Amino acid sequence: RDTAEARSASVPDILARIPSVEVQADGSVRLIGAGAATVLIDGRRVNGDPAQVLRNLQGSQIERVEVMTNPGAQFPAQGTGGIVNIITRRNAQTGLGGSATANGGSYGSYDLRIAPTYGSGNWTLTGNVGTGHGERRARFERERYTLTPGGPVLDSSEAGRDRQTYTYYYGTGSASYRPTDHRSFTLSGTASHGDSTLVRTSVIDAAALPGGSADQLSNTRQTFDYRQLGLDYRGTTAKPGEALTASVQYTGFGVDGDTLFSADPAAGPATLFRQVASFSEENWTG
């Protein structure tokens, strides 16, 4: 935690360096040999989208990471392949500190992040704001066969390209008051927004299509919104491991999506299909 690289790294980056932990492309966490893991922050289950919560947490906010394949009785049965418990820091050095990081990649991908900290007396303030943009490109081919006694018969073949772009904005902050070395109160909040577009173009060849082929286009747009606000109390005694924690937390998560699909046969009328969907979830946890 005391190196510049660790302070500026995101939690998925840190977890990926632990030998027994795997971070999947979708942000989910697995323990090698144990399967999907439940991620806890300060011993509590993460509400909303865990991958988004982990991306918005930074190395400078972490005290330690506990990896448990056989969690003790103090942890409720999770029904998964183990637990990754992230313990956050409750105090920071006095004065102003922080970090600024910038990452770049192919197709104009970037991530910009500023994470200031300030400590004075019994108070500690931390923040983390950033934005990013990325793009993924892929080519694909598909063939569909009917299995007959005389052998496979080709029904259709398709070749095309995918192009996905995404942009995100996020901000987190916390204010911690520590009246004694054994008690702390922390108010924390997170807000993030993301936009994603997936465009897929392809040409399909099939005897069943008018003219034998068709141009296809699929365009999917999605927006994601996440917000979290929590108040936390932690008290400890002189005995190791003896602690009392209490918290109340609000979490909101929403997704809006719009998909447009068109098919234009070589010798027939074009067709158009549109689907609109939305999802929202709100949770209070005490």
Coordinates of C-alpha atoms in Angstrom, one line a residue:
R1 CA 0.0 0.0 0.0
D2 CA 2.9 2.4 0.5
T3 CA 4.3 2.3 -3.1
A4 CA 3.1 4.8 -5.7
E5 CA 2.1 1.9 -8.0
A6 CA -0.1 0.3 -5.3
R7 CA -1.7 3.5 -4.3
S8 CA -2.8 4.4 -7.8
A9 CA -3.8 0.9 -8.9
S10 CA -7.4 -0.1 -9.1
V11 CA -8.7 -3.1 -7.1
P12 CA -9.0 -5.4 -10.1
D13 CA -5.3 -4.7 -10.9
I14 CA -4.3 -5.5 -7.3
L15 CA -6.4 -8.7 -7.1
A16 CA -5.0 -9.9 -10.4
R17 CA -1.5 -9.9 -8.8
I18 CA -2.5 -12.3 -6.0
P19 CA -1.3 -15.8 -7.1
S20 CA -4.5 -17.6 -6.0
V21 CA -6.9 -15.1 -7.5
E22 CA -8.1 -14.7 -11.1
V23 CA -10.0 -11.6 -12.4
Q24 CA -12.1 -12.4 -15.4
A25 CA -12.7 -10.1 -18.4
D26 CA -16.1 -9.1 -17.1
G27 CA -14.6 -8.1 -13.7
S28 CA -15.8 -11.2 -11.7
V29 CA -13.4 -12.8 -9.3
R30 CA -12.4 -16.5 -9.0
L31 CA -10.2 -18.4 -6.7
I32 CA -8.0 -20.9 -8.5
G33 CA -9.3 -24.4 -7.8
A34 CA -12.3 -23.1 -5.9
G35 CA -14.5 -21.3 -8.4
A36 CA -16.3 -18.0 -8.3
A37 CA -15.6 -16.0 -5.2
T38 CA -17.8 -13.7 -3.1
V39 CA -16.3 -10.3 -2.7
L40 CA -16.7 -8.5 0.6
I41 CA -15.7 -5.0 1.6
D42 CA -15.0 -4.8 5.4
G43 CA -16.8 -8.1 5.9
R44 CA -20.0 -7.0 4.1
R45 CA -21.4 -8.2 0.8
V46 CA -21.1 -5.8 -2.1
N47 CA -24.4 -4.5 -3.4
G48 CA -25.2 -3.5 -7.0
D49 CA -22.6 -4.4 -9.6
P50 CA -19.5 -5.8 -7.8
A51 CA -17.2 -5.2 -10.8
Q52 CA -18.2 -1.5 -10.9
V53 CA -17.6 -1.1 -7.1
L54 CA -14.2 -2.7 -7.3
R55 CA -13.2 -0.5 -10.3
N56 CA -14.1 2.6 -8.3
L57 CA -12.0 1.6 -5.2
Q58 CA -8.3 2.4 -5.3
G59 CA -5.2 0.9 -3.8
S60 CA -4.6 3.9 -1.5
Q61 CA -7.9 3.1 0.3
I62 CA -7.0 -0.6 1.1
E63 CA -5.4 -1.8 4.3
R64 CA -5.2 -5.5 3.3
V65 CA -6.9 -8.2 1.3
E66 CA -7.9 -11.5 2.9
V67 CA -8.4 -14.6 0.6
M68 CA -10.3 -17.4 2.3
T69 CA -11.2 -20.8 0.6
N70 CA -12.7 -22.0 3.9
P71 CA -14.1 -18.9 5.7
G72 CA -14.7 -19.0 9.4
A73 CA -18.0 -19.0 11.3
Q74 CA -18.1 -15.2 11.5
F75 CA -18.8 -15.2 7.7
P76 CA -22.3 -16.3 6.6
A77 CA -22.5 -19.2 4.2
Q78 CA -22.1 -17.7 0.7
G79 CA -22.5 -20.8 -1.4
T80 CA -19.5 -20.0 -3.6
G81 CA -15.9 -21.0 -4.1
G82 CA -14.5 -18.8 -1.2
I83 CA -14.3 -15.2 -0.1
V84 CA -12.1 -12.3 -1.0
N85 CA -12.5 -9.7 1.9
I86 CA -11.1 -6.3 1.2
I87 CA -10.3 -4.3 4.4
T88 CA -10.2 -0.6 3.8
R89 CA -7.9 1.9 5.6
R90 CA -9.3 3.9 8.4
N91 CA -6.6 6.5 8.7
A92 CA -4.1 8.1 6.4
Q93 CA -1.0 10.3 6.8
T94 CA -1.5 13.9 8.0
G95 CA -1.5 16.5 5.3
L96 CA -2.3 16.5 1.6
G97 CA -1.4 13.5 -0.6
G98 CA -2.7 11.5 -3.5
S99 CA -2.0 10.5 -7.0
A100 CA -2.8 11.1 -10.6
T101 CA -2.6 8.3 -13.2
A102 CA -3.1 8.0 -17.0
N103 CA -3.3 4.9 -19.0
G104 CA -3.6 4.5 -22.8
G105 CA -4.3 1.6 -25.2
S106 CA -5.2 0.7 -28.7
Y107 CA -8.1 2.2 -30.6
G108 CA -7.9 5.4 -28.6
S109 CA -8.6 3.7 -25.2
Y110 CA -7.6 5.7 -22.1
D111 CA -8.2 6.0 -18.4
L112 CA -7.6 9.2 -16.4
R113 CA -7.8 9.2 -12.6
I114 CA -7.1 11.7 -9.8
A115 CA -7.2 10.4 -6.2
P116 CA -6.5 13.1 -3.5
T117 CA -6.2 12.4 0.2
Y118 CA -6.1 14.8 3.2
G119 CA -5.6 14.1 6.9
S120 CA -5.8 16.5 9.8
G121 CA -6.2 15.6 13.4
N122 CA -9.0 13.1 13.8
W123 CA -10.3 13.6 10.2
T124 CA -9.3 11.8 7.0
L125 CA -10.7 12.8 3.6
T126 CA -10.2 10.7 0.4
G127 CA -11.5 11.0 -3.1
N128 CA -11.2 9.3 -6.5
V129 CA -12.5 10.8 -9.7
G130 CA -11.9 9.7 -13.2
T131 CA -13.1 9.0 -16.7
G132 CA -12.2 6.5 -19.4
H133 CA -12.9 5.4 -22.9
G134 CA -12.3 2.2 -24.8
E135 CA -13.0 0.2 -27.9
R136 CA -12.9 -3.4 -28.8
R137 CA -13.0 -4.9 -32.4
A138 CA -13.5 -8.5 -33.5
R139 CA -14.3 -10.6 -36.5
F140 CA -16.4 -13.7 -36.5
E141 CA -17.6 -16.5 -38.7
R142 CA -20.5 -18.9 -38.1
E143 CA -21.7 -22.0 -39.9
R144 CA -24.9 -23.9 -39.2
Y145 CA -25.4 -27.5 -40.2
T146 CA -28.2 -30.0 -40.2
L147 CA -27.0 -33.5 -39.1
T148 CA -28.4 -36.1 -41.5
P149 CA -27.8 -39.8 -41.9
G150 CA -25.7 -39.0 -45.0
G151 CA -23.6 -36.5 -43.1
P152 CA -23.8 -32.8 -42.2
V153 CA -25.6 -30.4 -44.6
L154 CA -24.7 -26.8 -44.6
D155 CA -27.7 -24.6 -43.9
S156 CA -26.1 -21.1 -43.6
S157 CA -22.8 -19.4 -43.2
E158 CA -22.2 -15.9 -41.8
A159 CA -19.2 -13.6 -41.6
G160 CA -19.0 -10.2 -39.9
R161 CA -17.4 -7.7 -37.6
D162 CA -18.1 -6.3 -34.1
R163 CA -17.1 -2.9 -32.9
Q164 CA -17.8 -2.0 -29.3
T165 CA -17.1 1.4 -27.7
Y166 CA -17.6 2.5 -24.1
T167 CA -17.1 5.6 -22.0
Y168 CA -17.4 5.9 -18.3
Y169 CA -17.2 8.6 -15.5
Y170 CA -17.0 7.9 -11.8
G171 CA -16.3 9.6 -8.5
T172 CA -15.9 8.3 -5.0
G173 CA -15.3 10.0 -1.7
S174 CA -15.2 9.4 2.0
A175 CA -14.9 11.4 5.2
S176 CA -13.7 9.5 8.3
Y177 CA -13.7 10.8 11.9
R178 CA -11.6 8.9 14.4
P179 CA -12.2 10.3 17.9
T180 CA -10.0 7.6 19.5
D181 CA -7.6 4.9 18.2
H182 CA -10.3 2.3 18.7
R183 CA -13.4 4.1 17.2
S184 CA -14.1 5.5 13.7
F185 CA -17.1 6.9 11.8
T186 CA -17.0 7.0 8.0
L187 CA -19.3 8.5 5.5
S188 CA -18.7 7.3 1.9
G189 CA -20.3 7.7 -1.4
T190 CA -19.9 6.6 -5.0
A191 CA -21.5 7.7 -8.3
S192 CA -20.7 6.4 -11.8
H193 CA -22.1 6.5 -15.3
G194 CA -21.3 4.5 -18.4
D195 CA -22.3 4.4 -22.0
S196 CA -21.7 1.4 -24.3
T197 CA -22.4 0.9 -28.0
L198 CA -22.1 -2.4 -29.9
V199 CA -22.3 -2.4 -33.7
R200 CA -22.3 -5.7 -35.5
T201 CA -22.4 -6.0 -39.3
S202 CA -22.5 -9.3 -41.2
V203 CA -23.4 -11.1 -44.4
I204 CA -25.3 -14.3 -44.2
D205 CA -25.6 -16.9 -47.0
A206 CA -28.4 -19.4 -46.9
A207 CA -30.6 -21.1 -49.5
A208 CA -33.7 -20.2 -47.5
L209 CA -33.1 -16.5 -47.9
P210 CA -34.6 -14.6 -50.9
G211 CA -31.7 -14.2 -53.3
G212 CA -29.5 -16.5 -51.2
S213 CA -28.0 -13.9 -49.0
A214 CA -28.7 -10.9 -46.7
D215 CA -26.9 -8.0 -45.2
Q216 CA -27.5 -7.8 -41.4
L217 CA -26.9 -4.9 -39.0
S218 CA -27.3 -4.9 -35.2
N219 CA -26.8 -1.7 -33.1
T220 CA -27.1 -2.0 -29.3
R221 CA -26.8 1.1 -27.0
Q222 CA -26.7 0.8 -23.2
T223 CA -26.3 3.2 -20.3
F224 CA -25.4 2.3 -16.8
D225 CA -25.8 4.3 -13.6
Y226 CA -24.6 3.3 -10.1
R227 CA -24.8 5.2 -6.9
Q228 CA -24.0 4.3 -3.3
L229 CA -24.1 6.2 0.1
G230 CA -23.0 4.6 3.4
L231 CA -22.4 5.5 7.0
D232 CA -20.1 3.1 8.9
Y233 CA -19.0 2.7 12.5
R234 CA -16.2 0.5 13.7
G235 CA -15.0 0.0 17.2
T236 CA -12.2 -2.3 18.5
T237 CA -10.8 -3.3 21.9
A238 CA -7.4 -4.2 23.0
K239 CA -8.1 -7.8 22.3
P240 CA -7.0 -8.8 18.7
G241 CA -10.0 -9.6 16.5
E242 CA -12.6 -8.2 18.9
A243 CA -14.6 -5.6 17.1
L244 CA -18.0 -4.0 16.8
T245 CA -19.2 -2.7 13.4
A246 CA -22.5 -1.1 12.4
S247 CA -23.5 0.5 9.1
V248 CA -26.3 1.7 6.9
Q249 CA -26.0 1.8 3.2
Y250 CA -28.1 2.8 0.2
T251 CA -27.3 1.4 -3.3
G252 CA -29.0 2.2 -6.6
F253 CA -28.2 0.6 -10.0
G254 CA -29.9 1.1 -13.3
V255 CA -29.5 0.0 -17.0
D256 CA -31.3 1.3 -20.1
G257 CA -30.8 -0.5 -23.4
D258 CA -32.0 0.0 -27.0
T259 CA -31.3 -2.6 -29.7
L260 CA -32.0 -2.1 -33.5
F261 CA -31.7 -5.1 -35.8
S262 CA -32.1 -5.0 -39.6
A263 CA -31.9 -7.6 -42.3
D264 CA -31.8 -6.8 -46.0
P265 CA -32.1 -9.9 -48.3
A266 CA -30.6 -9.8 -51.8
A267 CA -34.0 -10.3 -53.4
G268 CA -36.7 -9.4 -50.9
P269 CA -37.9 -6.6 -48.6
A270 CA -35.8 -5.5 -45.7
T271 CA -37.0 -6.1 -42.1
L272 CA -36.4 -4.0 -39.0
F273 CA -36.7 -5.1 -35.3
R274 CA -36.3 -2.9 -32.3
Q275 CA -36.2 -3.8 -28.6
V276 CA -36.1 -1.4 -25.7
A277 CA -35.4 -2.5 -22.1
S278 CA -34.6 -1.0 -18.7
F279 CA -33.7 -2.3 -15.3
S280 CA -33.4 -0.6 -12.0
E281 CA -32.7 -1.8 -8.4
E282 CA -32.4 0.0 -5.1
N283 CA -31.3 -1.5 -1.8
W284 CA -31.1 -0.4 1.8
T285 CA -28.8 -2.4 4.0
G286 CA -28.4 -2.1 7.8

